[in-house]
Coordinates of C-alpha atoms in Angstrom, one line a residue:
Chain A
X62 CA 0.0 0.0 0.0
X63 CA 1.5 3.3 -0.9
X64 CA 1.7 5.8 1.9
X65 CA 0.9 9.4 1.4
X66 CA 3.2 11.5 3.5
X67 CA 0.4 13.6 4.9
X68 CA -2.4 11.3 5.7
X69 CA -2.3 7.7 6.9
X70 CA -4.2 5.5 4.6
X71 CA -4.5 2.8 7.2
X72 CA -6.9 4.0 9.8
X73 CA -8.2 1.3 12.1
X74 CA -10.2 2.7 14.9
X75 CA -10.9 0.3 17.7
X76 CA -14.6 -0.1 18.7
X77 CA -15.5 1.6 21.9
X78 CA -17.3 -1.2 23.7
X79 CA -16.7 -0.3 27.3
X80 CA -18.7 2.9 27.7
X81 CA -20.1 3.5 31.1
X82 CA -23.2 5.6 30.5
X83 CA -26.1 4.0 28.8
X84 CA -29.7 5.1 28.8
X85 CA -32.3 2.5 27.8
X86 CA -34.3 3.6 24.9
X87 CA -37.4 1.5 25.9
X88 CA -38.6 0.9 29.4
X89 CA -41.3 -1.7 29.9
X90 CA -43.8 -1.5 32.7
X91 CA -45.7 -4.7 32.1
X92 CA -45.0 -6.9 35.0
X93 CA -47.2 -9.9 34.9
X94 CA -49.1 -12.2 32.5
X95 CA -48.5 -10.4 29.2
X96 CA -45.0 -10.5 27.8
X97 CA -43.8 -7.1 27.0
X98 CA -43.5 -6.5 23.2
X99 CA -40.8 -3.9 24.0
X100 CA -38.5 -6.5 25.4
X101 CA -37.5 -7.4 21.8
X102 CA -36.1 -3.9 21.4
X103 CA -34.2 -3.7 24.7
X104 CA -30.8 -4.3 23.0
X105 CA -30.9 -0.9 21.5
X106 CA -29.6 1.8 23.8
X107 CA -28.6 5.3 23.3
X108 CA -25.0 5.6 24.3
X109 CA -24.1 9.3 24.8
X110 CA -20.4 8.4 24.9
X111 CA -20.6 7.1 21.4
X112 CA -22.8 10.0 20.2
X113 CA -20.7 12.8 21.7
X114 CA -17.3 11.2 21.2
X115 CA -16.5 10.4 17.7
X116 CA -12.8 9.7 18.5
X117 CA -12.3 8.7 22.1
X118 CA -8.5 8.7 21.7
X119 CA -8.4 12.4 21.0
X120 CA -11.4 13.6 22.9
X121 CA -11.1 15.6 26.2
X122 CA -13.6 17.3 28.4
X123 CA -13.1 20.8 29.5
X124 CA -15.0 23.1 31.8
X125 CA -15.7 26.7 30.9
X126 CA -15.3 29.6 33.3
X127 CA -16.4 33.1 32.2
X128 CA -18.7 34.8 29.8
X129 CA -16.9 35.7 26.6
X130 CA -18.7 33.1 24.5
X131 CA -22.3 33.4 25.7
X132 CA -23.7 34.3 22.3
X133 CA -22.3 31.1 20.9
X134 CA -24.3 29.2 23.6
X135 CA -21.3 28.6 25.8
X136 CA -22.0 29.8 29.3
X137 CA -20.1 29.9 32.5
X138 CA -19.8 26.3 34.0
X139 CA -20.7 24.5 30.7
X140 CA -18.9 21.3 29.8
X141 CA -17.2 21.2 26.4
X142 CA -16.4 18.1 24.4
X143 CA -13.1 18.8 22.6
X144 CA -11.7 16.7 19.8
X145 CA -8.1 17.3 19.0
X146 CA -8.0 15.1 15.9
X147 CA -10.1 17.5 13.8
X148 CA -8.6 20.2 11.6
X149 CA -9.4 23.8 12.2
X150 CA -11.5 25.9 9.8
X151 CA -12.9 29.4 9.6
X152 CA -15.9 29.7 12.0
X153 CA -15.1 26.8 14.2
X154 CA -14.9 27.2 17.9
X155 CA -11.5 26.1 19.3
X156 CA -9.6 25.7 22.4
X157 CA -6.5 27.8 21.8
X158 CA -3.3 28.3 23.7
X159 CA -2.1 31.8 23.4
X160 CA 1.1 32.8 25.2
X161 CA 0.8 29.8 27.5
X162 CA -2.8 30.3 28.4
X163 CA -5.9 28.4 27.4
X164 CA -8.9 30.2 25.9
X165 CA -12.1 29.3 23.9
X166 CA -12.7 31.5 20.9
X167 CA -14.3 31.3 17.4
X168 CA -11.7 31.2 14.6
X169 CA -11.9 33.9 12.0
X170 CA -9.5 33.8 9.0
X171 CA -8.8 37.3 7.6
X172 CA -6.4 38.5 5.0
X173 CA -4.4 40.0 7.8
X174 CA -4.2 36.8 9.8
X175 CA -6.1 34.8 12.3
X176 CA -8.5 36.5 14.7
X177 CA -9.8 34.9 17.9
X178 CA -13.4 36.1 18.1
X179 CA -15.3 36.3 21.4
X180 CA -19.1 35.9 21.2
X181 CA -20.0 38.7 23.6
X182 CA -19.8 42.4 22.6
X183 CA -18.2 43.2 25.9
X184 CA -15.1 41.4 24.9
X185 CA -12.4 42.3 22.3
X186 CA -11.2 40.0 19.5
X187 CA -7.6 38.9 19.8
X188 CA -5.3 39.2 16.7
X189 CA -2.7 36.4 16.6
X190 CA 0.6 37.8 15.5
X191 CA 4.1 36.6 15.0
X192 CA 4.8 37.9 18.5
X193 CA 2.3 35.5 20.1
X194 CA 3.0 31.9 21.0
X195 CA 0.0 30.3 19.5
X196 CA -1.1 26.7 19.5
X197 CA -4.5 25.4 18.3
X198 CA -5.2 22.8 21.0
X199 CA -8.5 21.3 19.8
X200 CA -11.9 21.9 18.3
X201 CA -15.1 22.1 20.4
X202 CA -17.6 19.6 19.1
X203 CA -20.4 19.8 21.7
X204 CA -21.5 22.0 24.6
X205 CA -23.1 20.2 27.6
X206 CA -25.3 22.4 29.8
X207 CA -26.8 21.8 33.1
X208 CA -30.4 23.1 33.1
X209 CA -31.5 22.3 36.6
Chain B
X206 CA 9.9 -4.8 10.2
X207 CA 9.2 -3.9 13.8
X208 CA 8.8 -0.4 15.2
X209 CA 9.5 0.5 18.8
X210 CA 7.8 3.7 19.8
X211 CA 8.5 5.3 23.1
X212 CA 7.3 8.6 24.6
X213 CA 10.0 11.1 25.5
X214 CA 10.2 11.8 29.2
X215 CA 6.7 10.4 29.5
X216 CA 5.6 11.5 32.9
X217 CA 7.1 15.0 32.6
X218 CA 5.5 15.3 29.1
X219 CA 2.1 14.2 30.5
X220 CA 2.2 16.9 33.1
X221 CA 2.6 19.5 30.3
X222 CA -0.4 18.4 28.2
X223 CA -2.8 20.4 30.4
X224 CA -0.3 22.8 31.9
X225 CA 1.4 24.0 28.7
X226 CA 3.0 27.0 30.5
X227 CA 5.7 24.5 31.5
X228 CA 6.6 23.7 27.9
X229 CA 10.3 24.3 27.2
X230 CA 10.9 24.7 31.0
X231 CA 12.5 22.4 33.4
X232 CA 10.0 19.9 34.8
X233 CA 10.5 16.9 37.0
X234 CA 8.2 14.2 38.4
X235 CA 8.7 12.5 41.8
X236 CA 8.1 8.9 42.8
X237 CA 5.5 7.8 45.3
X238 CA 5.6 9.8 48.5
X239 CA 7.5 12.5 46.6
X240 CA 10.8 10.6 47.2
X241 CA 13.0 10.5 44.2
X242 CA 13.1 11.9 40.7
X243 CA 11.6 9.5 38.2
X244 CA 11.1 11.7 35.1
X245 CA 12.9 14.8 33.8
X246 CA 12.1 17.1 30.9
X247 CA 15.0 17.8 28.5
X248 CA 15.4 21.2 30.1
X249 CA 15.8 19.6 33.6
X250 CA 18.3 17.2 32.2
X251 CA 20.3 20.1 30.8
X252 CA 20.5 21.6 34.3
X253 CA 22.3 18.5 35.3
X254 CA 19.5 17.2 37.6
X255 CA 20.2 13.5 38.1
X256 CA 17.7 10.7 37.6
X257 CA 16.6 8.9 40.8
X258 CA 18.1 11.6 43.0
X259 CA 16.2 12.1 46.3
X260 CA 14.3 15.3 46.1
X261 CA 15.3 16.7 49.5
X262 CA 19.0 16.4 48.6
X263 CA 18.8 18.8 45.6
X264 CA 15.9 21.0 46.8
X265 CA 17.9 24.2 46.8
X266 CA 19.2 23.4 43.3
X267 CA 15.7 22.9 42.1
X268 CA 14.5 26.1 43.6
X269 CA 17.4 28.1 42.3
X270 CA 16.7 27.0 38.7
X271 CA 12.9 27.4 39.1
X272 CA 12.3 23.7 38.3
X273 CA 8.6 22.8 38.3
X274 CA 8.2 19.7 40.5
X275 CA 5.2 17.3 40.2
X276 CA 4.1 14.4 42.4
X277 CA 3.4 11.4 40.3
X278 CA -0.2 11.4 38.9
X279 CA -0.7 7.8 37.7
X280 CA -4.3 8.4 36.8
X281 CA -3.3 10.9 34.2
X282 CA -0.3 8.9 32.9
X283 CA -2.3 5.7 32.7
X284 CA -5.1 7.4 30.6
X285 CA -2.7 9.1 28.3
X286 CA -0.7 5.9 27.9
X287 CA -3.9 4.1 26.8
X288 CA -4.6 6.8 24.3
X289 CA -1.0 6.5 22.8
X290 CA -1.5 2.7 22.5
X291 CA -4.9 3.3 20.8
X292 CA -3.3 5.7 18.3
X293 CA -0.7 3.1 17.6
X294 CA -3.5 0.6 16.8
X295 CA -4.6 2.9 14.0
X296 CA -1.2 2.1 12.3
X297 CA -1.3 -1.7 12.9
X298 CA -3.5 -4.0 14.8
X299 CA -0.4 -5.8 16.0
X300 CA 0.6 -3.6 19.0
X301 CA 2.4 -5.1 21.9
X302 CA 2.3 -2.8 24.9
X303 CA 5.7 -3.2 26.4
X304 CA 5.5 -0.6 29.2
X305 CA 3.5 2.4 30.1
X306 CA 5.4 4.5 27.5
X307 CA 6.7 1.9 25.0
X308 CA 5.1 -0.4 22.5
X309 CA 6.3 -2.7 19.8
X310 CA 4.5 -2.6 16.5
X311 CA 4.7 -5.5 14.1
X312 CA 4.7 -3.9 10.7
X313 CA 5.3 -7.1 8.7
X314 CA 1.8 -7.6 7.5
X315 CA 1.4 -4.0 6.3
X316 CA 2.7 -2.8 3.0
X317 CA 4.6 0.4 3.6
X318 CA 6.6 2.0 0.9
X319 CA 8.2 4.6 3.1
X320 CA 8.9 3.5 6.6
X321 CA 10.4 6.8 7.6
X322 CA 7.3 8.6 6.5
X323 CA 5.1 6.1 8.4
X324 CA 7.1 6.7 11.6
X325 CA 6.8 10.4 11.2
X326 CA 3.0 10.0 10.8
X327 CA 2.9 8.2 14.1
X328 CA 4.9 11.1 15.7
X329 CA 2.7 13.8 14.2
X330 CA -0.6 12.0 15.2
X331 CA 0.5 11.6 18.8
X332 CA 1.7 15.1 19.0
X333 CA -1.4 16.6 17.5
X334 CA -3.9 14.5 19.4
X335 CA -2.2 14.3 22.7
X336 CA 0.7 16.9 22.8
X337 CA 3.1 14.1 23.6
X338 CA 6.4 13.8 21.8
X339 CA 7.5 10.2 20.8
X340 CA 10.4 8.7 19.0
X341 CA 10.2 5.8 16.6
X342 CA 12.8 3.2 15.8
X343 CA 12.1 0.8 12.9
X344 CA 14.2 -2.2 12.2
X345 CA 14.0 -5.9 11.1
X346 CA 13.9 -7.2 14.7
X347 CA 12.6 -6.0 18.1
X348 CA 16.1 -5.8 19.6
X349 CA 17.3 -3.7 16.6
X350 CA 14.1 -1.7 16.9
X351 CA 15.2 -0.7 20.4
X352 CA 18.6 0.3 19.1
X353 CA 17.0 2.3 16.2
X354 CA 14.8 4.1 18.7
X355 CA 17.9 5.0 20.8
X356 CA 19.4 6.5 17.7
X357 CA 16.2 8.4 16.8
X358 CA 16.1 9.9 20.3
X359 CA 19.8 10.6 20.7
X360 CA 20.1 12.4 17.3
X361 CA 16.6 13.8 17.2
X362 CA 17.7 16.9 15.2
X363 CA 19.2 14.8 12.6
X364 CA 16.6 12.0 12.5
X365 CA 13.5 14.0 13.1
X366 CA 12.6 11.5 15.8
X367 CA 12.3 8.5 13.5
X368 CA 15.2 6.2 12.5
X369 CA 14.8 3.3 10.1
X370 CA 17.5 0.6 10.1
X371 CA 16.7 -0.8 6.7
X372 CA 20.2 -1.7 5.3
X373 CA 23.0 -4.0 6.5
X374 CA 25.3 -1.0 6.4
X375 CA 23.1 1.0 8.8
X376 CA 22.8 -2.1 11.0
X377 CA 26.5 -2.6 11.3
X378 CA 27.1 1.0 11.9
X379 CA 24.5 1.0 14.7
X380 CA 26.0 -2.1 16.3
X381 CA 29.4 -0.6 16.4
X382 CA 27.9 2.5 18.1
X383 CA 25.7 0.6 20.6
X384 CA 27.4 -0.4 23.8
X385 CA 26.9 -4.0 24.8
X386 CA 25.4 -3.0 28.1
X387 CA 22.7 -0.9 26.2
X388 CA 21.5 -3.9 24.1
X389 CA 17.9 -4.7 25.0
X390 CA 17.8 -7.7 27.3
X391 CA 21.3 -7.4 28.7
X392 CA 21.2 -6.9 32.4
X393 CA 23.7 -5.4 34.6
X394 CA 25.2 -8.7 35.7
X395 CA 25.6 -9.9 32.1
X396 CA 27.1 -6.5 31.1
X397 CA 29.8 -7.0 33.7
X398 CA 30.7 -10.4 32.4
X399 CA 30.8 -9.1 28.8
X400 CA 33.1 -6.3 29.8
X401 CA 35.4 -8.8 31.5
X402 CA 35.7 -10.6 28.1
X403 CA 36.3 -7.3 26.4
X404 CA 33.0 -7.5 24.6
X405 CA 32.2 -3.8 24.6
X406 CA 29.8 -3.1 21.7
X407 CA 26.9 -4.9 20.2
X408 CA 29.2 -5.4 17.2
X409 CA 31.7 -7.4 19.4
X410 CA 28.8 -9.5 20.5
X411 CA 28.0 -10.9 17.1
X412 CA 31.6 -11.9 16.2
X413 CA 31.7 -15.6 15.2
X414 CA 34.4 -16.4 17.7
X415 CA 32.1 -15.6 20.6
X416 CA 29.3 -17.9 19.4
X417 CA 30.3 -20.9 21.5
X418 CA 31.0 -18.8 24.6
X419 CA 27.6 -17.3 24.4
X420 CA 26.0 -20.6 23.9
X421 CA 27.8 -22.1 26.8
X422 CA 27.5 -19.2 29.2
X423 CA 24.1 -17.8 28.2
X424 CA 22.2 -20.5 26.6
X425 CA 19.4 -20.1 24.1
X426 CA 18.5 -16.6 25.4
X427 CA 21.9 -15.3 24.4
X428 CA 21.8 -17.0 21.0
X429 CA 18.4 -15.5 20.4
X430 CA 19.7 -12.1 21.3
X431 CA 22.6 -12.6 18.9
X432 CA 20.3 -13.6 16.1
X433 CA 18.2 -10.5 16.7
X434 CA 21.3 -8.4 16.4
X435 CA 22.1 -10.1 13.1
X436 CA 18.7 -9.1 11.8
X437 CA 16.9 -12.4 12.2
X438 CA 13.7 -12.1 14.3
X439 CA 14.0 -14.5 17.2
X440 CA 11.9 -13.0 19.9
X441 CA 8.3 -13.7 19.1
X442 CA 5.1 -12.0 20.1
X443 CA 3.6 -12.4 23.5
X444 CA 6.9 -11.7 25.3
X445 CA 4.5 -9.9 27.6
X446 CA 1.9 -12.1 29.0
X447 CA -1.7 -11.2 28.1
X448 CA -3.3 -11.4 31.5
X449 CA -1.4 -10.8 34.7
X450 CA -0.2 -13.9 36.4
X451 CA 0.5 -12.1 39.6
X452 CA -0.4 -8.7 41.1
X453 CA 1.8 -6.8 43.5
X454 CA 1.4 -3.7 45.6
X455 CA 4.6 -2.5 47.1
X456 CA 5.6 0.8 48.5
X457 CA 8.5 2.4 50.3
X458 CA 7.6 4.1 53.6
X459 CA 8.0 7.8 53.8
X460 CA 10.2 7.1 56.8
X461 CA 11.7 3.9 58.3
X462 CA 9.2 2.0 60.4
X463 CA 9.8 0.2 63.6
X464 CA 6.4 0.2 65.1
X465 CA 4.4 -3.0 64.6
X466 CA 1.1 -1.3 64.4
X467 CA 2.2 1.0 61.7
X468 CA 3.7 -1.8 59.6
X469 CA 0.6 -3.8 60.1
X470 CA -1.5 -0.9 58.9
X471 CA 0.6 -0.6 55.7
X472 CA 0.5 -4.4 55.0
X473 CA -3.3 -4.4 55.6
X474 CA -3.8 -1.5 53.3
X475 CA -1.6 -3.0 50.5
X476 CA -3.7 -6.2 50.9
X477 CA -6.9 -4.3 50.5
X478 CA -5.6 -2.5 47.4
X479 CA -4.4 -5.8 46.0
X480 CA -7.8 -7.4 46.6
X481 CA -9.4 -4.5 44.9
X482 CA -7.1 -5.0 41.9
X483 CA -8.1 -8.7 41.8
X484 CA -11.8 -7.9 41.8
X485 CA -11.3 -5.3 39.1
X486 CA -10.0 -7.9 36.7
X487 CA -12.4 -10.6 38.0
X488 CA -9.6 -12.8 39.3
X489 CA -9.1 -14.7 42.5
X490 CA -5.7 -15.7 43.9
X491 CA -4.5 -18.9 45.5
X492 CA -1.3 -17.6 47.0
X493 CA -0.5 -14.6 49.1
X494 CA 3.1 -13.4 49.7
X495 CA 4.2 -10.7 52.1
X496 CA 7.5 -9.0 51.6
X497 CA 9.4 -6.7 53.9
X498 CA 12.6 -4.8 53.1
X499 CA 14.8 -3.7 56.0
X500 CA 17.0 -0.7 55.8
X501 CA 20.3 -2.2 54.5
X502 CA 22.4 0.3 56.3
X503 CA 20.8 0.1 59.6
X504 CA 21.5 -3.6 60.4
X505 CA 24.6 -5.8 60.6
X506 CA 22.7 -8.8 59.3
X507 CA 23.4 -9.1 55.6
X508 CA 19.9 -10.3 55.0
X509 CA 17.5 -7.4 54.4
X510 CA 14.9 -8.8 52.1
X511 CA 12.2 -10.9 53.8
X512 CA 9.3 -12.7 52.3
X513 CA 6.8 -15.3 53.3
X514 CA 4.0 -16.9 51.4
X515 CA 1.1 -19.2 51.9
X516 CA -1.2 -21.2 49.6
X517 CA -4.8 -20.9 50.6
X518 CA -7.2 -23.8 50.6
X519 CA -9.5 -21.7 48.4
X520 CA -9.1 -18.9 45.8
X521 CA -10.2 -15.5 47.0
X522 CA -10.3 -11.9 46.2
X523 CA -11.8 -10.8 49.5
X524 CA -10.0 -8.0 51.2
X525 CA -10.9 -9.5 54.6
X526 CA -9.3 -12.8 53.8
X527 CA -6.2 -11.5 52.1
X528 CA -5.6 -8.9 54.8
X529 CA -6.0 -11.4 57.6
X530 CA -3.6 -13.8 55.9
X531 CA -1.1 -11.1 55.2
X532 CA -1.1 -9.8 58.8
X533 CA -0.6 -13.4 60.0
X534 CA 2.4 -13.8 57.6
X535 CA 3.8 -10.5 58.8
X536 CA 3.6 -11.6 62.5
X537 CA 5.4 -14.8 61.7
X538 CA 8.0 -13.0 59.7
X539 CA 8.7 -10.5 62.4
X540 CA 8.9 -13.3 65.0
X541 CA 11.7 -14.9 63.0
X542 CA 14.0 -11.9 62.7
X543 CA 15.7 -9.4 65.0
X544 CA 15.6 -6.7 62.4
X545 CA 13.5 -3.8 63.6
X546 CA 13.7 -1.0 61.0
X547 CA 11.9 -1.5 57.7
X548 CA 11.7 0.8 54.8
X549 CA 9.4 -1.0 52.4
X550 CA 6.7 -3.6 52.4
X551 CA 4.6 -5.3 49.8
X552 CA 1.9 -7.8 49.0
X553 CA 2.1 -10.2 46.0
X554 CA -0.7 -12.5 45.0
X555 CA -0.1 -15.2 42.5
X556 CA -1.7 -18.4 41.1
X557 CA -4.5 -16.3 39.7
X558 CA -7.6 -17.8 38.3
X559 CA -10.7 -16.2 36.8
X560 CA -13.4 -15.5 39.3
X561 CA -16.0 -17.6 37.6
X562 CA -13.6 -20.6 37.4
X563 CA -13.4 -20.7 41.1
X564 CA -13.8 -24.3 42.4
X565 CA -15.8 -25.1 45.4
X566 CA -13.9 -27.0 48.0
X567 CA -15.7 -29.6 50.1
X568 CA -14.4 -28.5 53.5
X569 CA -12.7 -25.2 53.3
X570 CA -14.7 -22.4 51.7
X571 CA -14.8 -18.7 52.2
X572 CA -17.8 -17.3 54.0
X573 CA -20.1 -16.5 51.1
X574 CA -21.0 -13.3 52.7
X575 CA -17.6 -11.9 51.8
X576 CA -18.6 -11.7 48.2
X577 CA -21.6 -9.6 48.9
X578 CA -19.6 -7.4 51.4
X579 CA -16.9 -6.8 48.8
X580 CA -19.4 -5.9 46.2
X581 CA -21.0 -3.4 48.6
X582 CA -17.7 -2.0 49.6
X583 CA -16.6 -1.5 46.0
X584 CA -19.8 0.2 45.2
X585 CA -19.6 2.7 48.1
X586 CA -15.9 3.4 47.4
X587 CA -16.5 3.8 43.7
X588 CA -19.4 6.2 44.3
X589 CA -17.3 8.3 46.7
X590 CA -14.2 8.2 44.6
X591 CA -12.0 7.4 47.6
X592 CA -11.5 4.4 49.8
X593 CA -13.8 5.6 52.6
X594 CA -14.8 2.1 53.6
X595 CA -11.7 0.4 55.1
X596 CA -10.8 -2.5 57.3
X597 CA -10.3 -1.9 61.0
X598 CA -6.7 -3.0 60.6
X599 CA -6.2 0.0 58.5
X600 CA -7.4 2.3 61.3
X601 CA -4.0 3.5 62.3
X602 CA -4.1 6.2 59.7
X603 CA -1.1 8.0 60.7
X604 CA -0.2 9.4 57.4
X605 CA -1.4 9.7 53.9
X606 CA 0.8 9.4 50.9
X607 CA 2.9 12.5 50.4
X608 CA 1.7 14.1 47.2
X609 CA 2.1 17.7 47.8
X610 CA 2.6 18.7 44.2
X611 CA -0.1 16.5 42.6
X612 CA -1.7 17.8 39.4
X613 CA -5.4 17.3 38.8
X614 CA -6.7 14.1 37.3
X615 CA -7.6 15.9 34.1
X616 CA -8.9 12.9 32.2
X617 CA -10.3 10.5 34.7
X618 CA -12.3 12.6 37.2
X619 CA -15.0 15.0 36.0
X620 CA -14.4 17.2 39.1
X621 CA -10.8 17.7 38.1
X622 CA -11.0 18.4 34.4
X623 CA -9.3 21.4 32.9
X624 CA -11.1 24.8 33.3
X625 CA -10.6 27.3 30.6
X626 CA -11.1 31.0 31.3
X627 CA -13.5 32.7 28.8
X628 CA -11.9 36.1 28.9

């Protein structure tokens, strides 16, 4: 098999079979006499781990503190699902490392360079220059909120 | 071809994944109880900080150079290690996990046109996904893979972190460079004997006139090693057993112990932890061994390593049983020696069998209530995250492990995950 120097052709992802959180899709309340027709479907379960984590090897959970992204639906205390295997693109929300500090911002590509955009008018965009130490740490794929 | 991948300064690198402000700065990680240095970043190495040095001895030196010191955080290292191994399985299904930070990859069934590029892809993927630097050595045998990895690491600027030993010329050059004592599988004792024979490099080792000596003195193991160095695979897969045949929990004490109650508390705690490990992998053990290490320098008696074991009439993974047996063994051991100061203890359980293959014995069986009790104990402890339910023999809680500089368990505890400031 020829190997492209940029992308591995061979990409075998192990099946994630040991998830911990499973919610049953059907619950059956019939307790006597009549066998529950729903029992036949009990093997199907919604596994939030599988749904929220496309690549378990490169996924990390990160907690948000602060208000600079509230208009993107990211509030103080929310839980972010971050996948480091994804490639960045304009408009994506990313965990960035700028001058040794982590931050969450929306990426904006401009002719003058990369802008880290807050989603709250009270905050200023950050222009990434040659003077900055900048690392794109990972992309935010989901936001998990606590409602109650 | 085989690849040997290993993570550079693994523990120190793991600490930097979530605390990147320490990138390019001197970082060290201490062993259990914050005793000795067990991992150093390149910057710390450059400051001349020695491996395995006791932290208290060089504390001023560390402060002076603003070295960041971490307690060992095995939850974090274990999780990141599993991720590295998982990434390796995307390159070949044949991954043999050799240690927490090393793996052999059997590349023989994969058609690769450019091994160097393949190795670089491994490095890039682990760096991008996990921020961990690795080095890759690729060679016709595992032993040569180890050597290739050494070259990749030592001459990183030149190799880019991947070295492929794909010609005889490269192999011979490497063997002349590689010291005999650095060959994978040569222990300290053997290295001494080789030196006495003036066998100094790996190249000396494969000279035909040593063949008979190796065969006579070293047997089939030595001949295999020689074949490996000659480029003929002789060490098969499964060098590492699939399931653990024994489990050990051993720790040094933060200070030397003379008090029986304190030693008993430690032994009982190690027994409890070992029983928990057994239950986690659904095993039971038939044999329990207790070991004690005296302080070598504090006694005249040349014997300083003590151990005593017993085969149980039934297999068990009950903390109650294992702890009771271990304390009994400890008592017997102490009665037989005049040594009073100890610096280390441990529990080893062997003759493991799967829990469901447990045979019922006609006369001697464990109280069946143990099983239910252990289940309940595990549940409570799991729910509360810490071992809040303990045995009474563990009551002498005179200390906890010294982990003053422990970083959060970023990947294994939802309450300790990274928080990002939305400024």
